[in-house]
Amino acid sequence: MKNIDRKKIESLMEKETKVFVRNHQRSKALFTRAKKSLLAGVPMNWMVRWAGPYPIFSKEAHGTYISDVDGNTYLDLCLGDTGSMFGHSPKPVADAVAKQIRKGITMMLPTEDSIWVAEELSRRFGLPYWQIAMTATDANRFSIRLAREVTKRDKILVVSGCYHGTVDETLIALEGGRVVPRSGNIGPPVPPEVTTRAVEFNDVDSLEKALRQKDVACVLAEPAMTNRGIILPDPGYHVSLRELTRKYDSLLIIDETHTLCCGVGGYTAAHGLKPDIITMGKPLASGVPVAAYGISQYVSDKVMKRILDDGTDESGLGGTLSGNALAIAAMRVTLEKVITVKAFDKMIPLAERFEKGINDAIREFEVPWNVTRLGVRIEYHFMPRPPRNGHEADANKDSELEKLMHLMALNRGILLTPFHNMALISPFTTRKDVDRHTQVFKESIEALVL
Ligand SMILES: Cc1ncc(COP(=O)(O)O)c(C=O)c1O
């Protein structure tokens, strides 16, 4: 195995930063101006986390390409961190949104499209009843409330290293068996051990121990972890998760937001999972803000009386703009014409090619890394074998190397997802795009190995 030359990381970073600044003068000027009116110079703080000393300002995005204000064009493998996983502004969605926007945006009344959408989600994911939210964070928050209402319990259980949006109960870390606030989490409302239990992913014994006390309202989990790189479940893990949640009367909430990359019915349909509640958001309406959560007959029966009680605008579920006509129209056309079996039939072979390109380069240069694929999502880790849980993934994180690899890719016209070595294949991605990434990946390793 060959090692990475740490000294080269520093010198290459200096060189690549100069290239970045030379090619992004207009973005630099905009960022200087933005810092006077936007917190940290951006409308949402994650946007300062890209590689490079300041963010590039985007001008337009179509399909799988983004152009910036300096006239550079990028192959986009981040795709809005999944929000635009099925391509930027797909034409059918742009047309449907333009049409709906002239017919009313938000009326706080249902439209017929909402029935179509719920029927289609039921068909794909198997759960009979649906509610619409604006973001996946909200879908998770509302689902946790439902679980607490149904079970009359207050604790929730998550896996260490999870991310489910800015849901207070889930922004935790597991340190020496204790649930503590996650570093960098701004303003936690209460010490998280008050609300939350946590176990490592793939650890069935700890899961049973945590559920045995019978005070856990729900387990909220991604079917495969995607926020510490891709971490796949061990064979049999989901069978145990379902059996144990049933045995101890906790609800199982599966967060499919990122695992929609697995197919038209997410990981749930691909692997026959049977959750009580399922949540999802991001690409459901091609990036127009919308999210959805599906619930079982049992959950519906348990909460219906409260839902129908007067005064339920204060029920803690939903929000003024949830289920608005525009978002629903965008979701309908996305489900009908964009997130389709045909699209996946095209994307999966390209994702396999992408994975193989990385694998071949890892072998060619003998670096101790590995690559994992989940449907059309691909991620490499700086460790010789795939991690089994969040702890292992964190222990092998190399932020310096990651930033440099991302900057090298960006300077060569490729955008990777910040905080990850993650790439998404969209229906617009081509073989040429995939091979270009492989080439840049190879060049980067070649420049870095001892
Ligand atoms: C698995 C998962 N669930 C939920 C969310 C929250 O999505 P949003 O930020 O759109 O609310 C995220 C965000 O990255 C996520 O990764």
CSV table of C-alpha atoms and ligand atoms in Angstrom, one decimal:
chain,number,residue,atom,x,y,z
A,1,MET,CA,0.0,0.0,0.0
A,2,LYS,CA,1.2,3.5,-0.8
A,3,ASN,CA,0.9,6.5,1.5
A,4,ILE,CA,-0.2,10.0,0.8
A,5,ASP,CA,2.6,12.6,1.0
A,6,ARG,CA,1.4,15.0,3.7
A,7,LYS,CA,3.8,17.7,2.7
A,8,LYS,CA,2.4,17.6,-0.8
A,9,ILE,CA,-1.1,18.3,0.6
A,10,GLU,CA,0.1,21.6,1.9
A,11,SER,CA,2.0,22.7,-1.2
A,12,LEU,CA,-0.7,21.6,-3.6
A,13,MET,CA,-3.3,23.4,-1.5
A,14,GLU,CA,-1.4,26.6,-1.9
A,15,LYS,CA,-1.0,26.1,-5.6
A,16,GLU,CA,-4.6,25.1,-6.2
A,17,THR,CA,-6.0,28.0,-4.0
A,18,LYS,CA,-4.1,30.5,-6.3
A,19,VAL,CA,-5.7,28.9,-9.4
A,20,PHE,CA,-9.1,29.1,-7.7
A,21,VAL,CA,-8.7,32.8,-6.9
A,22,ARG,CA,-7.5,33.6,-10.4
A,23,ASN,CA,-10.5,31.9,-11.9
A,24,HIS,CA,-13.1,33.3,-9.5
A,25,GLN,CA,-12.7,37.1,-9.4
A,26,ARG,CA,-16.3,38.0,-9.8
A,27,SER,CA,-17.4,35.5,-7.1
A,28,LYS,CA,-14.7,37.0,-4.8
A,29,ALA,CA,-16.2,40.5,-5.3
A,30,LEU,CA,-19.7,39.2,-4.7
A,31,PHE,CA,-18.6,37.4,-1.5
A,32,THR,CA,-16.9,40.6,-0.2
A,33,ARG,CA,-20.2,42.5,-0.7
A,34,ALA,CA,-22.3,39.6,0.6
A,35,LYS,CA,-20.4,39.5,3.9
A,36,LYS,CA,-21.9,43.0,4.8
A,37,SER,CA,-25.5,41.8,4.6
A,38,LEU,CA,-25.6,38.0,4.9
A,39,LEU,CA,-24.5,36.0,7.9
A,40,ALA,CA,-21.1,34.6,7.0
A,41,GLY,CA,-21.7,36.0,3.5
A,42,VAL,CA,-24.2,33.4,2.3
A,43,PRO,CA,-27.9,32.8,2.6
A,44,MET,CA,-27.4,29.4,4.3
A,45,ASN,CA,-24.3,28.7,6.3
A,46,TRP,CA,-23.4,25.3,4.7
A,47,MET,CA,-22.6,27.3,1.5
A,48,VAL,CA,-19.3,28.5,2.9
A,49,ARG,CA,-18.1,24.8,3.4
A,50,TRP,CA,-17.2,24.2,-0.2
A,51,ALA,CA,-13.6,23.8,-1.2
A,52,GLY,CA,-11.8,27.1,-1.9
A,53,PRO,CA,-11.4,30.3,0.2
A,54,TYR,CA,-14.9,31.5,-0.7
A,55,PRO,CA,-18.0,30.1,-2.4
A,56,ILE,CA,-18.5,30.3,-6.2
A,57,PHE,CA,-21.7,32.2,-7.0
A,58,SER,CA,-23.9,30.2,-9.3
A,59,LYS,CA,-25.5,31.7,-12.4
A,60,GLU,CA,-27.5,28.9,-13.9
A,61,ALA,CA,-27.9,25.1,-13.6
A,62,HIS,CA,-29.3,22.7,-16.2
A,63,GLY,CA,-29.3,19.0,-16.2
A,64,THR,CA,-26.0,18.0,-14.6
A,65,TYR,CA,-24.1,21.2,-15.3
A,66,ILE,CA,-23.8,24.5,-13.3
A,67,SER,CA,-22.3,27.7,-14.6
A,68,ASP,CA,-20.9,30.4,-12.3
A,69,VAL,CA,-20.7,34.2,-12.5
A,70,ASP,CA,-17.1,34.0,-13.7
A,71,GLY,CA,-18.1,32.0,-16.8
A,72,ASN,CA,-16.8,28.7,-15.5
A,73,THR,CA,-18.9,25.5,-16.1
A,74,TYR,CA,-18.9,22.5,-13.8
A,75,LEU,CA,-20.0,18.9,-14.0
A,76,ASP,CA,-22.2,18.8,-10.9
A,77,LEU,CA,-21.8,15.6,-8.9
A,78,CYS,CA,-23.3,17.2,-5.7
A,79,LEU,CA,-26.6,18.1,-7.2
A,80,GLY,CA,-27.7,20.3,-4.4
A,81,ASP,CA,-26.7,17.6,-1.9
A,82,THR,CA,-29.5,15.4,-3.3
A,83,GLY,CA,-32.2,18.1,-3.8
A,84,SER,CA,-31.5,18.1,-7.5
A,85,MET,CA,-30.5,14.4,-7.7
A,86,PHE,CA,-32.6,13.9,-10.8
A,87,GLY,CA,-31.1,16.9,-12.6
A,88,HIS,CA,-31.4,20.7,-12.4
A,89,SER,CA,-34.6,22.1,-13.7
A,90,PRO,CA,-35.9,19.1,-15.6
A,91,LYS,CA,-38.1,20.5,-18.4
A,92,PRO,CA,-41.4,18.8,-17.4
A,93,VAL,CA,-41.0,20.2,-13.9
A,94,ALA,CA,-40.1,23.7,-15.1
A,95,ASP,CA,-43.2,23.6,-17.4
A,96,ALA,CA,-45.5,22.3,-14.7
A,97,VAL,CA,-44.3,24.8,-12.2
A,98,ALA,CA,-44.7,27.7,-14.6
A,99,LYS,CA,-48.2,26.6,-15.3
A,100,GLN,CA,-49.2,26.1,-11.7
A,101,ILE,CA,-47.7,29.4,-10.5
A,102,ARG,CA,-50.3,31.2,-12.7
A,103,LYS,CA,-53.1,29.2,-11.2
A,104,GLY,CA,-52.4,29.8,-7.5
A,105,ILE,CA,-49.5,29.0,-5.3
A,106,THR,CA,-50.9,28.4,-1.9
A,107,MET,CA,-54.6,28.4,-0.9
A,108,MET,CA,-54.6,26.2,2.2
A,109,LEU,CA,-57.0,24.0,0.3
A,110,PRO,CA,-56.2,20.5,-1.1
A,111,THR,CA,-55.8,20.2,-4.9
A,112,GLU,CA,-56.7,17.0,-6.8
A,113,ASP,CA,-53.0,16.5,-7.5
A,114,SER,CA,-52.4,15.8,-3.8
A,115,ILE,CA,-54.5,12.7,-4.1
A,116,TRP,CA,-52.6,11.5,-7.1
A,117,VAL,CA,-49.3,12.1,-5.2
A,118,ALA,CA,-50.5,10.2,-2.1
A,119,GLU,CA,-51.7,7.3,-4.1
A,120,GLU,CA,-48.4,7.1,-6.0
A,121,LEU,CA,-46.4,7.3,-2.8
A,122,SER,CA,-48.5,4.5,-1.3
A,123,ARG,CA,-47.9,2.4,-4.4
A,124,ARG,CA,-44.2,3.0,-4.3
A,125,PHE,CA,-43.5,2.8,-0.5
A,126,GLY,CA,-46.3,0.6,0.8
A,127,LEU,CA,-47.7,2.9,3.5
A,128,PRO,CA,-51.4,3.8,3.2
A,129,TYR,CA,-51.6,7.4,4.5
A,130,TRP,CA,-49.5,10.5,3.6
A,131,GLN,CA,-48.9,14.0,4.8
A,132,ILE,CA,-46.9,16.7,3.1
A,133,ALA,CA,-44.3,18.9,4.7
A,134,MET,CA,-41.8,21.5,3.3
A,135,THR,CA,-38.5,19.9,4.3
A,136,ALA,CA,-37.3,16.5,5.3
A,137,THR,CA,-36.3,18.0,8.7
A,138,ASP,CA,-40.0,18.9,9.2
A,139,ALA,CA,-41.2,15.5,8.0
A,140,ASN,CA,-38.9,13.9,10.7
A,141,ARG,CA,-40.0,16.4,13.4
A,142,PHE,CA,-43.7,15.7,12.7
A,143,SER,CA,-43.1,11.9,12.6
A,144,ILE,CA,-41.4,12.0,16.0
A,145,ARG,CA,-44.4,13.8,17.4
A,146,LEU,CA,-46.7,11.2,16.0
A,147,ALA,CA,-44.6,8.5,17.5
A,148,ARG,CA,-44.7,10.1,20.9
A,149,GLU,CA,-48.5,10.6,20.7
A,150,VAL,CA,-49.0,7.0,19.7
A,151,THR,CA,-46.7,5.4,22.2
A,152,LYS,CA,-47.1,7.9,25.1
A,153,ARG,CA,-43.3,7.6,25.5
A,154,ASP,CA,-40.8,10.5,25.3
A,155,LYS,CA,-37.4,9.1,24.3
A,156,ILE,CA,-36.3,8.6,20.7
A,157,LEU,CA,-33.4,6.4,19.5
A,158,VAL,CA,-31.0,7.2,16.7
A,159,VAL,CA,-27.7,5.8,15.5
A,160,SER,CA,-24.5,7.5,16.3
A,161,GLY,CA,-23.3,9.7,13.4
A,162,CYS,CA,-26.8,10.0,11.9
A,163,TYR,CA,-28.1,13.2,10.3
A,164,HIS,CA,-31.9,13.8,9.9
A,165,GLY,CA,-31.9,17.5,9.5
A,166,THR,CA,-32.0,20.1,12.2
A,167,VAL,CA,-34.1,17.9,14.5
A,168,ASP,CA,-32.9,18.7,18.0
A,169,GLU,CA,-33.2,15.2,19.4
A,170,THR,CA,-31.0,13.8,16.7
A,171,LEU,CA,-28.0,16.2,16.8
A,172,ILE,CA,-26.1,14.1,19.2
A,173,ALA,CA,-22.8,12.2,19.5
A,174,LEU,CA,-22.1,9.0,21.4
A,175,GLU,CA,-19.0,9.3,23.6
A,176,GLY,CA,-18.0,6.5,25.8
A,177,GLY,CA,-21.6,5.2,25.8
A,178,ARG,CA,-23.0,8.6,26.7
A,179,VAL,CA,-25.2,10.8,24.5
A,180,VAL,CA,-23.7,14.2,24.3
A,181,PRO,CA,-24.3,17.3,22.1
A,182,ARG,CA,-22.7,17.1,18.7
A,183,SER,CA,-19.8,19.4,18.4
A,184,GLY,CA,-20.8,22.4,16.2
A,185,ASN,CA,-24.5,22.1,17.1
A,186,ILE,CA,-25.5,25.6,17.8
A,187,GLY,CA,-27.9,26.1,20.7
A,188,PRO,CA,-29.1,22.7,21.8
A,189,PRO,CA,-32.3,23.2,23.8
A,190,VAL,CA,-31.6,20.6,26.5
A,191,PRO,CA,-28.9,18.1,27.1
A,192,PRO,CA,-29.7,15.5,24.5
A,193,GLU,CA,-29.5,12.6,26.9
A,194,VAL,CA,-32.9,13.9,28.2
A,195,THR,CA,-34.5,13.1,24.9
A,196,THR,CA,-32.4,10.6,23.1
A,197,ARG,CA,-30.7,7.2,23.2
A,198,ALA,CA,-28.1,6.3,20.7
A,199,VAL,CA,-26.4,3.2,19.5
A,200,GLU,CA,-23.8,2.5,16.8
A,201,PHE,CA,-25.2,1.3,13.4
A,202,ASN,CA,-25.1,-2.4,12.9
A,203,ASP,CA,-25.0,-3.1,16.7
A,204,VAL,CA,-28.0,-5.2,17.4
A,205,ASP,CA,-27.1,-6.1,21.0
A,206,SER,CA,-26.9,-2.4,22.0
A,207,LEU,CA,-30.1,-1.7,20.2
A,208,GLU,CA,-31.9,-4.4,22.2
A,209,LYS,CA,-30.4,-3.0,25.5
A,210,ALA,CA,-31.6,0.5,24.6
A,211,LEU,CA,-35.1,-0.6,23.7
A,212,ARG,CA,-35.6,-3.0,26.6
A,213,GLN,CA,-36.4,-0.2,29.0
A,214,LYS,CA,-39.6,0.3,27.0
A,215,ASP,CA,-39.5,4.1,27.1
A,216,VAL,CA,-38.5,4.7,23.4
A,217,ALA,CA,-41.2,6.1,21.3
A,218,CYS,CA,-39.4,5.4,18.0
A,219,VAL,CA,-36.2,4.5,16.3
A,220,LEU,CA,-35.5,7.0,13.6
A,221,ALA,CA,-32.9,5.6,11.2
A,222,GLU,CA,-31.7,5.8,7.6
A,223,PRO,CA,-31.9,2.3,6.0
A,224,ALA,CA,-28.2,2.7,5.1
A,225,MET,CA,-26.2,5.5,6.6
A,226,THR,CA,-25.3,8.3,4.1
A,227,ASN,CA,-24.1,11.1,6.2
A,228,ARG,CA,-20.8,9.6,7.4
A,229,GLY,CA,-20.1,8.4,3.9
A,230,ILE,CA,-22.2,5.4,2.8
A,231,ILE,CA,-22.4,2.7,5.4
A,232,LEU,CA,-24.4,-0.4,4.5
A,233,PRO,CA,-26.4,-2.5,6.9
A,234,ASP,CA,-25.0,-5.9,7.8
A,235,PRO,CA,-27.0,-8.8,6.4
A,236,GLY,CA,-30.0,-9.4,8.7
A,237,TYR,CA,-29.7,-6.0,10.4
A,238,HIS,CA,-33.1,-4.7,9.2
A,239,VAL,CA,-34.8,-8.0,10.2
A,240,SER,CA,-33.4,-7.5,13.8
A,241,LEU,CA,-34.3,-3.8,13.8
A,242,ARG,CA,-37.9,-4.5,12.8
A,243,GLU,CA,-38.2,-7.5,15.2
A,244,LEU,CA,-36.8,-5.6,18.2
A,245,THR,CA,-38.9,-2.4,17.6
A,246,ARG,CA,-42.0,-4.6,17.5
A,247,LYS,CA,-40.9,-6.6,20.6
A,248,TYR,CA,-40.5,-3.5,22.7
A,249,ASP,CA,-43.5,-1.5,21.2
A,250,SER,CA,-41.4,1.3,19.7
A,251,LEU,CA,-42.3,2.6,16.3
A,252,LEU,CA,-39.8,2.4,13.4
A,253,ILE,CA,-39.4,5.5,11.3
A,254,ILE,CA,-37.3,5.0,8.2
A,255,ASP,CA,-35.8,8.2,6.8
A,256,GLU,CA,-35.5,7.7,3.0
A,257,THR,CA,-34.4,11.2,2.1
A,258,HIS,CA,-31.0,10.2,0.8
A,259,THR,CA,-31.7,6.6,0.0
A,260,LEU,CA,-34.2,7.6,-2.7
A,261,CYS,CA,-31.0,7.0,-4.7
A,262,CYS,CA,-31.8,3.3,-4.5
A,263,GLY,CA,-34.8,3.2,-6.8
A,264,VAL,CA,-38.3,4.6,-7.4
A,265,GLY,CA,-39.4,3.2,-4.0
A,266,GLY,CA,-36.1,4.0,-2.2
A,267,TYR,CA,-34.4,1.4,-0.1
A,268,THR,CA,-37.7,0.4,1.5
A,269,ALA,CA,-39.1,-1.0,-1.7
A,270,ALA,CA,-35.8,-2.4,-2.9
A,271,HIS,CA,-35.3,-4.4,0.3
A,272,GLY,CA,-38.9,-5.0,1.4
A,273,LEU,CA,-38.7,-3.0,4.7
A,274,LYS,CA,-41.9,-2.5,6.7
A,275,PRO,CA,-41.6,0.7,8.7
A,276,ASP,CA,-44.5,2.3,10.7
A,277,ILE,CA,-43.6,5.7,9.4
A,278,ILE,CA,-41.4,6.7,6.4
A,279,THR,CA,-40.0,10.2,5.8
A,280,MET,CA,-38.5,11.8,2.7
A,281,GLY,CA,-37.8,15.2,1.1
A,282,LYS,CA,-35.2,16.9,-1.0
A,283,PRO,CA,-35.5,15.6,-4.6
A,284,LEU,CA,-39.2,14.7,-4.4
A,285,ALA,CA,-40.2,17.8,-6.3
A,286,SER,CA,-36.9,18.2,-8.2
A,287,GLY,CA,-35.8,20.7,-5.6
A,288,VAL,CA,-39.0,22.7,-5.2
A,289,PRO,CA,-39.3,22.6,-1.4
A,290,VAL,CA,-41.5,19.6,-0.4
A,291,ALA,CA,-41.3,16.6,1.8
A,292,ALA,CA,-43.6,13.7,2.7
A,293,TYR,CA,-44.2,11.3,5.4
A,294,GLY,CA,-46.2,8.1,5.2
A,295,ILE,CA,-47.9,6.4,8.1
A,296,SER,CA,-49.4,3.0,8.8
A,297,GLN,CA,-53.1,2.2,9.4
A,298,TYR,CA,-52.2,1.6,13.1
A,299,VAL,CA,-50.6,5.1,13.5
A,300,SER,CA,-53.5,6.7,11.6
A,301,ASP,CA,-56.1,5.0,13.9
A,302,LYS,CA,-54.2,6.1,17.0
A,303,VAL,CA,-54.0,9.8,16.0
A,304,MET,CA,-57.1,10.5,14.0
A,305,LYS,CA,-59.2,11.7,16.9
A,306,ARG,CA,-56.6,14.3,17.8
A,307,ILE,CA,-56.1,15.4,14.2
A,308,LEU,CA,-59.9,16.0,13.8
A,309,ASP,CA,-60.2,17.8,17.2
A,310,ASP,CA,-60.9,21.5,16.9
A,311,GLY,CA,-57.9,23.9,17.3
A,312,THR,CA,-55.5,21.5,15.4
A,313,ASP,CA,-53.6,24.3,13.7
A,314,GLU,CA,-51.7,24.1,16.9
A,315,SER,CA,-51.3,20.4,16.7
A,316,GLY,CA,-47.5,20.5,16.0
A,317,LEU,CA,-48.0,18.9,12.6
A,318,GLY,CA,-47.7,20.8,9.4
A,319,GLY,CA,-47.3,24.5,8.6
A,320,THR,CA,-49.0,27.2,6.7
A,321,LEU,CA,-47.2,26.4,3.4
A,322,SER,CA,-47.1,22.6,3.7
A,323,GLY,CA,-49.0,20.9,0.9
A,324,ASN,CA,-49.3,24.1,-1.1
A,325,ALA,CA,-50.5,23.7,-4.7
A,326,LEU,CA,-47.2,24.6,-6.3
A,327,ALA,CA,-45.2,22.1,-4.3
A,328,ILE,CA,-47.7,19.4,-4.9
A,329,ALA,CA,-47.8,20.1,-8.7
A,330,ALA,CA,-44.0,19.9,-8.8
A,331,MET,CA,-44.0,16.7,-6.9
A,332,ARG,CA,-46.7,15.1,-9.1
A,333,VAL,CA,-44.7,15.8,-12.3
A,334,THR,CA,-41.5,14.7,-10.7
A,335,LEU,CA,-43.0,11.4,-9.7
A,336,GLU,CA,-44.7,11.0,-13.1
A,337,LYS,CA,-41.9,12.0,-15.4
A,338,VAL,CA,-38.5,12.3,-13.6
A,339,ILE,CA,-38.1,9.7,-10.8
A,340,THR,CA,-39.0,6.8,-13.0
A,341,VAL,CA,-37.9,3.3,-13.6
A,342,LYS,CA,-36.6,4.4,-17.0
A,343,ALA,CA,-34.4,7.0,-15.4
A,344,PHE,CA,-32.9,4.5,-12.9
A,345,ASP,CA,-32.3,2.0,-15.8
A,346,LYS,CA,-30.1,4.6,-17.3
A,347,MET,CA,-28.4,5.8,-14.1
A,348,ILE,CA,-27.5,2.5,-12.5
A,349,PRO,CA,-25.0,1.3,-15.2
A,350,LEU,CA,-23.4,4.8,-15.1
A,351,ALA,CA,-23.1,4.6,-11.3
A,352,GLU,CA,-21.5,1.2,-11.7
A,353,ARG,CA,-19.0,2.6,-14.2
A,354,PHE,CA,-18.3,5.5,-11.8
A,355,GLU,CA,-17.6,3.1,-8.9
A,356,LYS,CA,-15.4,0.9,-11.1
A,357,GLY,CA,-13.4,3.9,-12.3
A,358,ILE,CA,-12.6,4.8,-8.7
A,359,ASN,CA,-11.9,1.2,-7.7
A,360,ASP,CA,-9.5,0.8,-10.6
A,361,ALA,CA,-7.6,4.0,-9.7
A,362,ILE,CA,-7.4,2.9,-6.0
A,363,ARG,CA,-5.9,-0.4,-7.1
A,364,GLU,CA,-3.6,1.2,-9.7
A,365,PHE,CA,-2.1,3.6,-7.3
A,366,GLU,CA,-2.3,1.2,-4.3
A,367,VAL,CA,-3.8,3.7,-1.9
A,368,PRO,CA,-5.5,2.3,1.2
A,369,TRP,CA,-9.0,3.6,0.3
A,370,ASN,CA,-12.3,2.0,-0.7
A,371,VAL,CA,-15.4,3.0,-2.6
A,372,THR,CA,-19.1,2.1,-1.8
A,373,ARG,CA,-22.2,2.5,-3.9
A,374,LEU,CA,-25.8,2.7,-3.0
A,375,GLY,CA,-27.9,2.8,-6.1
A,376,VAL,CA,-26.8,6.0,-7.9
A,377,ARG,CA,-24.9,7.4,-5.0
A,378,ILE,CA,-21.1,6.7,-4.8
A,379,GLU,CA,-18.7,7.6,-2.1
A,380,TYR,CA,-15.0,6.8,-1.3
A,381,HIS,CA,-13.5,6.6,2.1
A,382,PHE,CA,-9.9,7.1,3.1
A,383,MET,CA,-9.7,3.7,4.8
A,384,PRO,CA,-8.9,0.3,3.4
A,385,ARG,CA,-12.3,-1.3,4.0
A,386,PRO,CA,-15.8,0.1,4.3
A,387,PRO,CA,-16.8,1.4,7.7
A,388,ARG,CA,-19.5,-0.5,9.7
A,389,ASN,CA,-20.6,2.5,11.7
A,390,GLY,CA,-20.3,6.2,12.3
A,391,HIS,CA,-17.5,5.8,14.8
A,392,GLU,CA,-15.3,4.0,12.3
A,393,ALA,CA,-16.0,6.5,9.6
A,394,ASP,CA,-15.2,9.4,11.8
A,395,ALA,CA,-12.0,7.8,13.0
A,396,ASN,CA,-10.8,7.6,9.4
A,397,LYS,CA,-11.9,11.1,8.2
A,398,ASP,CA,-9.1,13.2,6.7
A,399,SER,CA,-10.5,16.7,6.3
A,400,GLU,CA,-7.3,18.2,4.9
A,401,LEU,CA,-7.0,15.6,2.1
A,402,GLU,CA,-10.7,15.8,1.4
A,403,LYS,CA,-10.6,19.6,1.0
A,404,LEU,CA,-7.7,19.3,-1.4
A,405,MET,CA,-9.2,16.6,-3.5
A,406,HIS,CA,-12.4,18.7,-3.8
A,407,LEU,CA,-10.5,21.8,-4.7
A,408,MET,CA,-8.5,19.9,-7.3
A,409,ALA,CA,-11.7,18.6,-8.8
A,410,LEU,CA,-13.3,22.0,-8.7
A,411,ASN,CA,-10.4,23.6,-10.5
A,412,ARG,CA,-10.8,21.0,-13.2
A,413,GLY,CA,-14.5,21.6,-13.6
A,414,ILE,CA,-16.1,19.1,-11.3
A,415,LEU,CA,-18.1,19.8,-8.1
A,416,LEU,CA,-18.2,17.2,-5.4
A,417,THR,CA,-20.4,17.4,-2.3
A,418,PRO,CA,-18.9,19.4,0.5
A,419,PHE,CA,-18.3,17.4,3.8
A,420,HIS,CA,-18.3,14.2,1.7
A,421,ASN,CA,-16.5,12.4,-1.0
A,422,MET,CA,-19.9,11.8,-2.5
A,423,ALA,CA,-21.1,11.8,-6.1
A,424,LEU,CA,-24.6,11.4,-7.5
A,425,ILE,CA,-25.4,10.2,-11.0
A,426,SER,CA,-28.4,12.0,-12.5
A,427,PRO,CA,-30.5,11.0,-15.5
A,428,PHE,CA,-28.5,13.7,-17.4
A,429,THR,CA,-25.1,12.4,-16.5
A,430,THR,CA,-23.2,10.8,-19.5
A,431,ARG,CA,-20.4,8.2,-19.8
A,432,LYS,CA,-18.2,11.1,-20.9
A,433,ASP,CA,-18.9,12.9,-17.6
A,434,VAL,CA,-18.2,9.7,-15.6
A,435,ASP,CA,-14.9,9.1,-17.4
A,436,ARG,CA,-13.9,12.7,-16.9
A,437,HIS,CA,-14.3,12.3,-13.2
A,438,THR,CA,-12.2,9.1,-13.2
A,439,GLN,CA,-9.5,10.9,-15.1
A,440,VAL,CA,-9.4,13.8,-12.6
A,441,PHE,CA,-9.5,11.4,-9.6
A,442,LYS,CA,-6.5,9.6,-11.0
A,443,GLU,CA,-4.6,12.8,-11.6
A,444,SER,CA,-5.2,13.9,-8.1
A,445,ILE,CA,-4.0,10.6,-6.5
A,446,GLU,CA,-0.9,10.6,-8.8
A,447,ALA,CA,0.0,14.1,-7.6
A,448,LEU,CA,-0.4,13.0,-3.9
A,449,VAL,CA,1.2,9.5,-3.5
A,450,LEU,CA,4.7,9.1,-2.1
B,1,LIG,C1,-31.1,11.5,5.8
B,1,LIG,C2,-31.5,13.0,5.9
B,1,LIG,N1,-32.8,13.3,6.4
B,1,LIG,C3,-33.2,14.5,6.5
B,1,LIG,C4,-32.4,15.6,6.1
B,1,LIG,C5,-32.9,17.0,6.2
B,1,LIG,O1,-33.2,17.5,4.9
B,1,LIG,P1,-33.5,19.1,4.8
B,1,LIG,O2,-32.3,19.8,5.2
B,1,LIG,O3,-33.9,19.2,3.4
B,1,LIG,O4,-34.6,19.3,5.8
B,1,LIG,C6,-31.1,15.3,5.6
B,1,LIG,C7,-30.3,16.4,5.1
B,1,LIG,O5,-29.2,16.3,4.7
B,1,LIG,C8,-30.7,14.0,5.5
B,1,LIG,O6,-29.4,13.7,5.1
